[in-house]
Coordinates of N, CA and C in Angstrom, one line a residue:
M785 N 109.9 114.1 -2.6 CA 110.7 113.7 -1.4 C 109.9 112.6 -0.6
R786 N 110.7 111.8 0.0 CA 110.0 110.8 0.8 C 109.6 111.4 2.1
E787 N 108.5 110.9 2.7 CA 107.9 111.4 3.9 C 108.6 110.8 5.1
N788 N 108.7 111.6 6.2 CA 109.2 111.2 7.5 C 110.6 110.7 7.6
I789 N 111.5 111.1 6.7 CA 112.9 110.8 6.8 C 113.8 112.0 7.0
H790 N 113.2 113.2 6.9 CA 114.0 114.4 7.0 C 114.0 114.9 8.4
P791 N 115.1 115.5 8.9 CA 115.1 116.0 10.3 C 114.3 117.3 10.3
D792 N 113.9 117.7 11.5 CA 113.1 118.9 11.8 C 114.0 120.1 11.6
Y793 N 113.7 120.9 10.5 CA 114.5 122.1 10.3 C 113.6 123.3 10.8
H794 N 114.2 124.0 11.8 CA 113.5 125.1 12.4 C 114.4 126.3 12.7
E795 N 113.8 127.4 13.1 CA 114.6 128.6 13.4 C 115.2 128.5 14.8
V796 N 116.5 128.8 15.0 CA 117.1 128.8 16.3 C 117.8 130.2 16.5
T797 N 118.0 130.5 17.7 CA 118.8 131.7 18.1 C 120.2 131.3 18.4
V798 N 121.2 131.9 17.7 CA 122.6 131.6 18.0 C 123.1 132.6 18.9
V799 N 123.8 132.2 20.0 CA 124.3 133.1 21.0 C 125.8 132.8 21.1
C800 N 126.6 133.9 20.8 CA 128.0 133.8 20.8 C 128.6 134.1 22.2
A801 N 129.8 133.8 22.5 CA 130.4 134.0 23.8 C 130.6 135.5 24.0
C802 N 130.7 136.3 22.9 CA 130.9 137.8 23.0 C 129.6 138.5 23.3
G803 N 128.5 137.8 23.2 CA 127.2 138.4 23.5 C 126.3 138.7 22.3
N804 N 126.9 138.5 21.1 CA 126.2 138.7 19.9 C 125.1 137.6 19.7
T805 N 123.9 137.9 19.2 CA 122.9 136.9 18.9 C 122.4 137.2 17.5
F806 N 122.0 136.1 16.8 CA 121.3 136.2 15.6 C 120.5 134.9 15.3
K807 N 119.6 134.9 14.4 CA 118.7 133.8 14.1 C 119.1 133.1 12.8
T808 N 119.0 131.8 12.8 CA 119.3 131.0 11.6 C 118.5 129.8 11.6
G809 N 118.5 129.0 10.6 CA 117.8 127.7 10.5 C 118.8 126.6 10.9
S810 N 118.3 125.6 11.6 CA 119.1 124.5 12.0 C 118.3 123.2 12.2
V811 N 119.0 122.1 12.2 CA 118.3 120.8 12.6 C 118.7 120.4 14.0
V812 N 119.5 121.2 14.7 CA 119.9 121.0 16.1 C 118.7 121.1 16.9
K813 N 118.6 120.1 17.9 CA 117.4 120.2 18.8 C 117.5 121.3 19.7
G814 N 116.4 122.0 20.1 CA 116.4 123.1 21.0 C 116.2 124.4 20.2
D815 N 116.0 125.5 21.0 CA 115.8 126.8 20.4 C 117.0 127.7 20.4
T816 N 118.1 127.3 21.1 CA 119.3 128.1 21.1 C 120.5 127.3 20.8
L817 N 121.5 127.9 20.2 CA 122.7 127.3 19.8 C 123.8 128.2 20.3
K818 N 124.7 127.7 21.2 CA 125.8 128.5 21.8 C 127.1 128.2 21.0
I819 N 127.8 129.3 20.6 CA 129.0 129.2 19.9 C 130.1 130.0 20.6
D820 N 131.4 129.7 20.3 CA 132.5 130.4 20.9 C 132.9 131.7 20.2
I821 N 132.7 131.7 18.9 CA 133.2 132.8 18.1 C 132.3 133.1 16.9
C822 N 132.1 134.3 16.6 CA 131.2 134.7 15.5 C 131.9 135.8 14.6
K823 N 131.2 136.3 13.6 CA 131.8 137.3 12.8 C 132.0 138.7 13.5
K824 N 131.4 138.9 14.6 CA 131.6 140.2 15.3 C 132.9 140.1 16.2
C825 N 133.3 138.9 16.6 CA 134.5 138.9 17.4 C 135.7 138.1 16.8
H826 N 135.5 137.5 15.6 CA 136.6 136.8 14.9 C 137.6 137.7 14.4
P827 N 138.9 137.4 14.7 CA 140.0 138.3 14.3 C 140.1 138.6 12.8
F828 N 139.7 137.7 12.0 CA 139.7 137.9 10.5 C 138.8 139.0 10.1
Y829 N 137.6 139.0 10.7 CA 136.6 140.0 10.3 C 136.7 141.3 11.0
T830 N 137.3 141.3 12.2 CA 137.5 142.6 13.0 C 138.7 143.3 12.6
G831 N 139.7 142.6 12.0 CA 140.9 143.3 11.6 C 141.9 143.3 12.7
K832 N 141.7 142.7 13.8 CA 142.6 142.6 15.0 C 143.3 141.3 15.0
K833 N 143.9 141.0 13.8 CA 144.6 139.7 13.7 C 145.9 139.7 14.4
K834 N 146.2 138.7 15.2 CA 147.4 138.6 15.9 C 148.2 137.5 15.4
V835 N 149.5 137.7 15.3 CA 150.4 136.6 14.8 C 151.1 136.1 16.0
V836 N 150.9 134.8 16.3 CA 151.6 134.1 17.4 C 152.8 133.4 16.8
D837 N 154.0 133.9 17.1 CA 155.2 133.3 16.6 C 156.2 133.0 17.7
S838 N 156.2 131.8 18.1 CA 157.1 131.5 19.2 C 158.5 131.1 18.7
S839 N 158.7 130.7 17.5 CA 160.0 130.3 17.0 C 160.7 131.4 16.2
G840 N 160.1 132.6 16.1 CA 160.8 133.7 15.4 C 160.9 133.6 13.9
T841 N 160.0 132.9 13.3 CA 160.0 132.8 11.9 C 159.6 134.1 11.2
V842 N 158.7 134.9 11.8 CA 158.4 136.2 11.2 C 159.6 137.1 11.1
E843 N 160.3 137.2 12.2 CA 161.5 138.0 12.3 C 162.6 137.5 11.3
K844 N 162.7 136.2 11.2 CA 163.7 135.7 10.2 C 163.3 136.1 8.8
F845 N 162.0 136.0 8.5 CA 161.6 136.4 7.1 C 161.8 137.9 6.9
K846 N 161.5 138.7 7.8 CA 161.7 140.2 7.7 C 163.1 140.5 7.5
K847 N 164.0 139.8 8.3 CA 165.4 140.1 8.2 C 166.0 139.6 6.9
K848 N 165.5 138.5 6.4 CA 166.0 137.9 5.1 C 165.7 138.8 4.0
Y849 N 164.5 139.4 4.0 CA 164.1 140.3 2.8 C 164.1 141.7 3.1
N850 N 164.8 142.1 4.2 CA 164.9 143.5 4.6 C 163.6 144.3 4.7
L851 N 162.6 143.7 5.4 CA 161.3 144.3 5.4 C 161.0 145.1 6.8
D852 N 162.0 145.5 7.5 CA 161.8 146.2 8.7 C 161.3 147.6 8.6

């Protein structure tokens, strides 16, 4: 590899808005990285998925296929 062209890769502490913290490697300057959502609070991983349906398409689908 060529010398002096690669960014500084170091360990950073990631801090989520929910309060969860973990360590990872990054080229971002600084020792901490703040994020809005992580695997502890993301609806896909927690199983608390919410369906936002303002036009009623879910109800139309259920009615069409008798899934009530």
